[in-house]
Short mmCIF file of C-alpha atoms and ligand atoms in Angstrom, two decimals:
data_model
loop_
_atom_site.label_atom_id
_atom_site.label_comp_id
_atom_site.label_asym_id
_atom_site.label_seq_id
_atom_site.Cartn_x
_atom_site.Cartn_y
_atom_site.Cartn_z
CA MET W 1260 -39.30 33.54 25.16
CA THR W 1261 -40.76 29.98 23.27
CA THR W 1262 -39.85 28.58 20.24
CA ARG W 1263 -42.74 29.26 17.97
CA LEU W 1264 -43.30 25.72 15.83
CA THR W 1265 -45.78 27.66 13.74
CA GLY W 1266 -46.90 30.23 12.23
CA PRO W 1267 -45.20 32.31 9.39
CA PRO W 1268 -41.90 30.87 8.22
CA SER W 1269 -38.96 32.39 10.10
CA VAL W 1270 -36.08 31.11 7.66
CA VAL W 1271 -35.72 31.81 4.37
CA PRO W 1272 -36.04 28.96 1.77
CA PRO W 1273 -32.48 27.85 0.80
CA ARG W 1274 -31.66 28.24 -3.21
CA ASP W 1275 -28.86 26.51 -3.07
CA ARG W 1276 -29.85 22.58 -1.80
CA GLY W 1277 -26.67 19.87 -1.73
CA ARG W 1278 -29.34 17.56 -1.18
CA ARG W 1279 -30.49 17.29 -4.69
CA LEU W 1280 -27.67 15.33 -6.05
CA ARG W 1281 -27.72 13.00 -3.02
CA ARG W 1282 -31.82 11.59 -3.61
CA THR W 1283 -31.07 8.32 -5.22
CA GLU W 1284 -28.22 5.98 -5.58
CA ALA W 1285 -28.24 6.40 -9.27
CA LEU W 1286 -27.51 10.46 -8.38
CA ARG W 1287 -25.07 9.50 -5.65
CA ARG W 1288 -23.20 7.11 -8.65
CA MET W 1289 -23.23 10.08 -10.86
CA SER W 1290 -21.77 12.31 -8.37
CA ALA W 1291 -18.81 10.74 -6.71
CA GLU W 1292 -15.86 12.07 -6.64
CA VAL W 1293 -14.01 8.46 -6.30
CA ARG W 1294 -14.56 5.28 -7.11
CA LEU W 1295 -13.05 2.42 -5.43
CA SER W 1296 -12.21 -0.18 -8.05
CA PRO W 1297 -10.20 -3.94 -7.62
CA ALA W 1298 -7.47 -2.38 -10.10
CA ASP W 1299 -6.61 0.47 -7.43
CA LEU W 1300 -5.95 -2.32 -4.41
CA VAL W 1301 -2.91 -4.04 -4.00
CA ALA W 1302 -2.84 -7.41 -1.78
CA PRO W 1303 0.22 -7.77 0.70
CA LEU W 1304 0.89 -11.70 0.94
CA PHE W 1305 3.09 -13.71 3.69
CA VAL W 1306 5.03 -16.11 2.45
CA LYS W 1307 6.60 -18.95 5.26
CA ASP W 1308 9.72 -21.33 3.84
CA GLY W 1309 9.18 -24.54 5.20
CA VAL W 1310 5.85 -25.35 5.55
CA THR W 1311 2.88 -27.64 3.71
CA GLU W 1312 0.18 -25.92 5.32
CA SER W 1313 -0.81 -21.97 5.21
CA GLN W 1314 -1.25 -20.72 8.63
CA ALA W 1315 -3.86 -18.19 9.90
CA VAL W 1316 -2.60 -14.80 12.01
CA PRO W 1317 -4.55 -14.31 14.88
CA SER W 1318 -3.91 -10.70 14.95
CA LEU W 1319 -4.36 -10.43 11.21
CA PRO W 1320 -8.07 -12.20 11.12
CA GLY W 1321 -8.43 -13.89 7.24
CA GLN W 1322 -4.62 -13.30 6.73
CA CYS W 1323 -2.53 -15.76 6.67
CA GLN W 1324 1.13 -17.38 6.50
CA PHE W 1325 1.06 -18.99 3.23
CA SER W 1326 2.48 -22.15 1.92
CA LEU W 1327 3.51 -22.03 -1.81
CA ASP W 1328 0.45 -24.16 -2.80
CA GLY W 1329 -1.67 -22.06 -0.61
CA LEU W 1330 -0.46 -18.75 -2.18
CA LEU W 1331 -1.09 -19.83 -5.92
CA ARG W 1332 -4.47 -21.17 -4.36
CA HIS W 1333 -5.39 -17.59 -2.93
CA GLY W 1334 -3.47 -16.01 -6.01
CA GLU W 1335 -6.07 -17.62 -8.01
CA ARG W 1336 -9.02 -16.01 -6.05
CA LEU W 1337 -7.20 -12.60 -6.27
CA VAL W 1338 -7.02 -13.03 -10.12
CA ALA W 1339 -10.43 -13.71 -10.51
CA ALA W 1340 -11.83 -10.27 -8.19
CA GLY W 1341 -9.55 -8.26 -10.63
CA ILE W 1342 -6.54 -7.49 -8.43
CA PRO W 1343 -3.76 -6.83 -10.66
CA ALA W 1344 -0.78 -6.96 -8.29
CA VAL W 1345 0.63 -8.84 -4.85
CA MET W 1346 3.25 -7.28 -2.29
CA LEU W 1347 5.30 -10.30 -1.21
CA PHE W 1348 6.74 -10.86 2.26
CA GLY W 1349 8.63 -13.88 3.30
CA VAL W 1350 9.48 -15.89 6.82
CA PRO W 1351 12.55 -17.29 6.39
CA ALA W 1352 13.43 -20.63 8.00
CA ARG W 1353 16.33 -19.13 9.33
CA LYS W 1354 17.43 -16.05 10.25
CA ASP W 1355 21.02 -14.43 11.03
CA SER W 1356 22.72 -11.16 11.79
CA VAL W 1357 22.96 -9.60 8.47
CA GLY W 1358 19.82 -11.43 6.92
CA SER W 1359 21.21 -13.59 4.17
CA ALA W 1360 18.65 -15.61 3.47
CA ALA W 1361 16.98 -12.42 1.57
CA TRP W 1362 19.52 -12.45 -1.52
CA ALA W 1363 19.57 -16.67 -1.67
CA SER W 1364 18.06 -17.53 -5.11
CA ASP W 1365 16.59 -20.76 -3.42
CA GLY W 1366 14.68 -18.18 -0.43
CA ILE W 1367 11.17 -18.45 0.27
CA VAL W 1368 10.79 -15.56 -2.04
CA PRO W 1369 12.67 -16.02 -4.90
CA ARG W 1370 10.54 -19.40 -4.76
CA ALA W 1371 7.35 -17.82 -4.51
CA LEU W 1372 8.14 -15.29 -7.11
CA ARG W 1373 9.44 -18.49 -9.86
CA ALA W 1374 5.91 -20.25 -9.02
CA LEU W 1375 3.40 -16.89 -8.88
CA ARG W 1376 5.18 -16.00 -12.46
CA GLU W 1377 4.75 -19.76 -13.87
CA HIS W 1378 1.57 -20.21 -12.61
CA PHE W 1379 0.00 -16.52 -13.70
CA GLY W 1380 2.42 -15.40 -16.53
CA ASP W 1381 1.80 -11.51 -16.89
CA ARG W 1382 -1.77 -11.42 -15.18
CA LEU W 1383 -0.47 -10.79 -11.87
CA ALA W 1384 2.07 -8.22 -11.29
CA LEU W 1385 4.59 -9.08 -8.90
CA ILE W 1386 5.86 -6.42 -6.11
CA THR W 1387 8.55 -7.43 -3.06
CA ASP W 1388 8.68 -5.77 -0.30
CA LEU W 1389 12.31 -4.96 -0.06
CA CYS W 1390 13.61 -4.94 3.27
CA LEU W 1391 16.03 -7.22 6.13
CA CYS W 1392 13.73 -7.13 9.14
CA ASP W 1393 12.34 -10.37 8.02
CA TYR W 1394 15.27 -12.23 7.80
CA THR W 1395 17.69 -10.73 10.56
CA ASP W 1396 18.19 -12.61 14.16
CA HIS W 1397 17.73 -8.79 15.59
CA GLY W 1398 14.78 -7.65 13.20
CA HIS W 1399 15.88 -5.13 12.44
CA CYS W 1400 15.92 -3.68 8.58
CA GLY W 1401 19.63 -4.14 8.17
CA PRO W 1402 23.09 -4.98 9.83
CA LEU W 1403 23.98 -3.56 12.67
CA ALA W 1404 26.86 -1.15 14.52
CA GLY W 1405 26.79 -0.96 17.88
CA ASP W 1406 23.31 -0.44 18.22
CA THR W 1407 22.10 0.85 15.15
CA VAL W 1408 21.72 -0.05 11.57
CA ASP W 1409 24.58 0.73 9.55
CA ASN W 1410 23.09 2.88 6.48
CA ASP W 1411 26.22 2.59 3.55
CA GLU W 1412 26.53 -1.62 4.59
CA THR W 1413 22.96 -2.15 4.59
CA LEU W 1414 22.58 0.00 1.26
CA ALA W 1415 25.27 -3.35 -0.84
CA LEU W 1416 22.65 -5.55 0.91
CA TYR W 1417 20.03 -4.28 -0.81
CA GLN W 1418 21.07 -4.40 -4.12
CA ARG W 1419 21.89 -7.57 -3.48
CA VAL W 1420 17.79 -8.35 -2.58
CA ALA W 1421 16.79 -6.62 -5.41
CA VAL W 1422 18.59 -8.18 -8.40
CA ALA W 1423 17.94 -11.45 -6.28
CA GLN W 1424 14.56 -10.75 -6.09
CA ALA W 1425 14.09 -9.00 -9.93
CA ALA W 1426 15.94 -12.44 -11.61
CA ALA W 1427 13.30 -14.14 -9.67
CA GLY W 1428 10.59 -12.34 -11.81
CA ALA W 1429 9.27 -9.49 -9.66
CA ASP W 1430 8.25 -6.53 -11.90
CA LEU W 1431 8.75 -3.97 -8.73
CA VAL W 1432 10.72 -3.97 -5.51
CA ALA W 1433 9.87 -1.55 -3.05
CA PRO W 1434 12.50 -0.68 -0.06
CA SER W 1435 10.51 -0.65 2.51
CA GLY W 1436 14.07 0.27 5.12
CA MET W 1437 14.00 4.02 5.43
CA MET W 1438 17.69 4.09 4.53
CA ASP W 1439 19.43 6.85 3.08
CA GLY W 1440 20.34 6.32 -0.58
CA GLN W 1441 18.63 3.42 -0.63
CA VAL W 1442 16.40 3.93 -4.18
CA ALA W 1443 19.86 5.38 -5.46
CA ALA W 1444 21.66 2.20 -4.37
CA ILE W 1445 18.95 0.17 -5.49
CA ARG W 1446 18.38 1.39 -9.00
CA ALA W 1447 22.14 1.18 -10.07
CA GLY W 1448 22.10 -2.17 -8.39
CA LEU W 1449 19.66 -3.09 -11.01
CA ASP W 1450 20.94 -1.62 -14.04
CA GLU W 1451 24.39 -3.25 -13.46
CA ALA W 1452 22.76 -6.79 -13.04
CA GLY W 1453 20.82 -5.66 -16.69
CA PHE W 1454 17.44 -5.04 -14.65
CA THR W 1455 16.89 -1.51 -16.02
CA ASP W 1456 12.99 -2.58 -17.07
CA ARG W 1457 12.25 -3.50 -13.36
CA ALA W 1458 10.55 -0.40 -11.27
CA ILE W 1459 10.90 0.65 -7.90
CA MET W 1460 7.96 1.47 -5.24
CA ALA W 1461 9.92 3.57 -2.83
CA TYR W 1462 8.13 3.64 0.52
CA SER W 1463 9.20 7.03 0.26
CA ALA W 1464 7.26 8.43 3.85
CA LYS W 1465 7.49 5.82 6.41
CA TYR W 1466 6.96 6.39 9.78
CA ALA W 1467 7.45 4.51 12.95
CA SER W 1468 4.28 3.89 13.70
CA ALA W 1469 2.48 1.75 16.17
CA PHE W 1470 0.08 0.63 13.60
CA TYR W 1471 2.58 -1.86 12.61
CA GLY W 1472 1.77 -4.29 15.58
CA PRO W 1473 -0.03 -7.10 13.90
CA PHE W 1474 2.08 -7.17 10.54
CA ARG W 1475 5.30 -8.07 12.83
CA ASP W 1476 3.23 -11.09 14.23
CA ALA W 1477 3.12 -12.53 10.38
CA ALA W 1478 6.33 -11.48 9.37
CA GLU W 1479 8.06 -12.50 12.73
CA SER W 1480 10.16 -8.93 12.09
CA SER W 1481 9.69 -7.41 15.90
CA PRO W 1482 13.27 -5.55 16.51
CA ARG W 1483 14.42 -7.69 19.18
CA VAL W 1484 15.97 -4.84 20.67
CA GLY W 1485 14.97 -1.13 20.49
CA ASP W 1486 12.89 0.05 17.89
CA ARG W 1487 12.60 1.80 14.25
CA ARG W 1488 12.64 5.60 14.92
CA GLY W 1489 16.11 6.01 14.57
CA TYR W 1490 15.32 5.15 10.88
CA GLN W 1491 11.86 4.93 10.33
CA MET W 1492 10.18 8.78 10.32
CA ASP W 1493 8.50 10.79 13.26
CA PRO W 1494 4.94 10.89 13.01
CA ALA W 1495 5.25 14.68 14.11
CA ASN W 1496 6.27 15.29 10.84
CA GLY W 1497 5.04 16.58 7.56
CA ARG W 1498 7.41 18.58 5.63
CA GLU W 1499 10.00 16.11 5.72
CA ALA W 1500 7.77 13.78 3.70
CA ASP W 1501 8.44 16.31 1.23
CA LEU W 1502 11.70 16.10 1.62
CA GLU W 1503 11.88 12.34 1.56
CA VAL W 1504 9.88 11.97 -1.75
CA ARG W 1505 11.73 14.62 -3.62
CA ARG W 1506 14.74 12.65 -2.76
CA ASP W 1507 13.06 9.32 -3.57
CA VAL W 1508 12.34 10.85 -7.34
CA ASP W 1509 15.37 12.05 -7.93
CA GLU W 1510 17.31 8.60 -6.84
CA GLY W 1511 14.77 7.40 -9.25
CA ALA W 1512 11.84 6.65 -7.58
CA ASP W 1513 8.92 4.94 -10.22
CA ILE W 1514 5.94 5.10 -7.59
CA VAL W 1515 6.28 6.91 -4.20
CA MET W 1516 4.54 5.60 -0.94
CA VAL W 1517 3.18 7.26 1.72
CA LYS W 1518 2.74 4.58 4.83
CA PRO W 1519 0.38 4.24 7.24
CA ALA W 1520 -2.78 5.78 5.37
CA LEU W 1521 -4.93 6.24 7.53
CA ALA W 1522 -3.35 8.91 10.31
CA TYR W 1523 -1.65 10.27 7.85
CA LEU W 1524 -4.06 11.15 4.94
CA ASP W 1525 -2.89 14.68 4.99
CA VAL W 1526 1.07 13.26 4.14
CA ILE W 1527 -0.75 11.56 0.86
CA HIS W 1528 -2.34 14.47 0.16
CA ARG W 1529 0.67 16.99 0.61
CA ILE W 1530 2.68 14.21 -1.77
CA ARG W 1531 0.15 14.21 -4.49
CA ARG W 1532 0.76 17.72 -4.79
CA GLU W 1533 4.80 17.42 -4.72
CA THR W 1534 4.80 15.21 -7.47
CA ALA W 1535 3.47 13.84 -10.56
CA LEU W 1536 4.69 9.69 -10.37
CA PRO W 1537 1.73 7.79 -9.15
CA VAL W 1538 1.71 7.93 -5.49
CA ALA W 1539 0.86 4.79 -3.26
CA ALA W 1540 -0.74 4.33 0.47
CA TYR W 1541 -0.12 1.31 2.75
CA ASN W 1542 -2.99 0.81 4.65
CA VAL W 1543 -1.38 -0.98 7.32
CA SER W 1544 -2.07 -4.13 9.57
CA GLY W 1545 -3.06 -2.21 13.14
CA GLU W 1546 -5.45 -0.04 10.64
CA TYR W 1547 -7.13 -3.52 9.45
CA ALA W 1548 -7.11 -4.88 12.63
CA MET W 1549 -8.75 -2.12 13.80
CA VAL W 1550 -11.13 -2.48 11.88
CA HIS W 1551 -12.01 -6.54 12.56
CA ALA W 1552 -12.19 -6.13 15.82
CA ALA W 1553 -14.58 -3.59 16.60
CA ALA W 1554 -16.61 -5.39 13.46
CA GLU W 1555 -16.39 -8.95 15.75
CA ARG W 1556 -17.77 -6.78 18.63
CA GLY W 1557 -20.46 -5.44 17.02
CA TRP W 1558 -19.59 -1.75 17.22
CA LEU W 1559 -19.40 -1.26 13.48
CA ASP W 1560 -19.87 -2.47 10.08
CA GLY W 1561 -16.78 -3.98 8.98
CA PRO W 1562 -17.17 -4.47 5.11
CA ALA W 1563 -18.73 -0.55 4.90
CA ALA W 1564 -16.02 0.82 7.21
CA ALA W 1565 -13.42 -0.78 4.87
CA VAL W 1566 -14.77 1.08 1.50
CA GLU W 1567 -14.90 4.00 3.59
CA VAL W 1568 -11.50 3.96 4.59
CA LEU W 1569 -10.24 3.01 1.15
CA SER W 1570 -12.47 6.02 -0.43
CA ALA W 1571 -10.65 8.21 2.37
CA ILE W 1572 -7.28 7.15 1.23
CA LYS W 1573 -8.25 7.59 -2.28
CA ARG W 1574 -9.80 10.62 -2.16
CA ALA W 1575 -6.61 12.15 0.06
CA GLY W 1576 -5.02 11.20 -3.16
CA ALA W 1577 -3.29 7.91 -3.25
CA ASP W 1578 -3.27 6.23 -6.96
CA MET W 1579 -2.86 2.61 -5.28
CA VAL W 1580 -3.87 1.16 -1.84
CA LEU W 1581 -1.84 -1.56 -0.43
CA THR W 1582 -4.68 -2.99 1.75
CA TYR W 1583 -5.12 -6.53 3.83
CA HIS W 1584 -8.45 -5.58 2.95
CA ALA W 1585 -8.55 -6.00 -1.06
CA LEU W 1586 -9.86 -9.27 -1.94
CA ASP W 1587 -12.56 -8.71 0.66
CA VAL W 1588 -13.17 -5.33 -0.53
CA ALA W 1589 -12.65 -6.42 -4.44
CA GLU W 1590 -15.43 -9.09 -4.20
CA GLN W 1591 -17.93 -6.63 -2.39
CA LEU W 1592 -17.31 -4.26 -5.23
CA ARG W 1593 -17.83 -7.31 -7.91
CA LYS W 1594 -21.45 -7.74 -6.38
CA ARG W 1595 -22.54 -4.08 -7.09
C1 LIG Q 862 9.22 -4.02 6.82
C2 LIG Q 862 7.90 -3.31 6.42
C3 LIG Q 862 7.13 -3.33 7.98
C4 LIG Q 862 5.65 -2.92 7.32
C5 LIG Q 862 6.14 -3.48 5.80
N1 LIG Q 862 7.23 -3.62 5.40
C6 LIG Q 862 7.03 -3.28 9.47
C7 LIG Q 862 7.91 -2.12 9.93
O1 LIG Q 862 8.65 -1.67 9.04
O2 LIG Q 862 8.39 -2.71 11.51
C8 LIG Q 862 4.67 -3.03 7.86
C9 LIG Q 862 3.25 -3.46 7.13
C10 LIG Q 862 1.86 -3.46 8.05
O3 LIG Q 862 1.52 -3.23 9.20
O4 LIG Q 862 0.97 -3.78 7.29
N2 LIG Q 862 10.54 -2.87 6.98
#
C-alpha cells in the first residue's frame, strides 16, 4: 500500500478546533486559566549571624546567606518587584543539642525580623520557618531521645521559638519539623503570650525528599547522623497528606503547605479539594537547582522553565508559591 498525498480528502474537517483560541498572543492571554503574578510568590531568604558580607551559596545560584544589611538591601528589590512576603531561615553562630539559639531574643532571626519591620513597616509580610534543625548540633528538627527526635519535648521548644519570633515581629510562623501536634502547641503558645493575631502557615504535607539537598548547604542543617524519614512523610503516600492536612486544620492552621511542589502536584491538587484554607506550595531548593544546572549547560531556557514550573504549581491548586525563583520571575513578569 502507498500513502496518498493528493486527491479527494480522506478526513472530515473538524468542527471543533482548539487552535482557534491559540492563534494570537492576545487570544492566548485572554484564555489563560492561570495567571502568575508577583503577588503569588514568597521569597525564602537565609540570614547568617556574625557576618558583615553576604555569602553566595554555590548549590543555589543567585541565592545568598545574607548579612543583616544585605538582607535589607535585597528586601528593597523584592518590594520593588511586587513580592508581598519573605520566609526567613536563620544560620546561627553557635549550635547546641537543643537548638537554643532559635528562641534567643537576640538570635539572628529575631534581629532580622526587627530590622525588616523597622525598614519596611507592613509593606513586606514576614514569615519565619519554625524549626530547630538549623540550630541543633546534630542537625535534627528537635532534641534527641536515643537516636530519634523526642516529639513532645520538641513541642515545648517550638512554643518558645514561636513566641520569640512573634515578639520580634513575625506575621506568620511556619512550623516545618513535622512533629505531631505542633500546630496546636504553637497556637496555644502564641495565644497564651498574647499573640492571638499572628498566623500559622503549617508545613502540613512535608515529604522526606531528596530535593532538599542544596537547602541544607544554605542553612547548614544536614543531619549529622541518620535522616528525617522518622518524621517527614514517605513520598509514596498521597492519602496520608489528606490526613495531615485535616489534623493541621483542626489544630488551628491558617494556611496549609505542600512541600516539595513539583514532584507532588497531585498532592497539591488533592489538598486544594480537602480544605477551603489557602494552600501554599514550596518549590524547594533541589527543584530550583535542577532548572539552573540545566540552563547553565544550555540544555533549557531557564527563565521560561521557571515560569512554566510556577504556573504548573498554581494550576495544580496552590494559592501561593514559596520559591527561590521569586525575584527573577517577578521581574520577568513586570516587563511583560
Ligand atoms: C527545615 C526545612 C527544610 C526545608 C525547609 N525547612 C529542610 C529539611 O527539612 O531538611 C527545605 C527547603 C528547601 O529545600 O528549599 N526543617
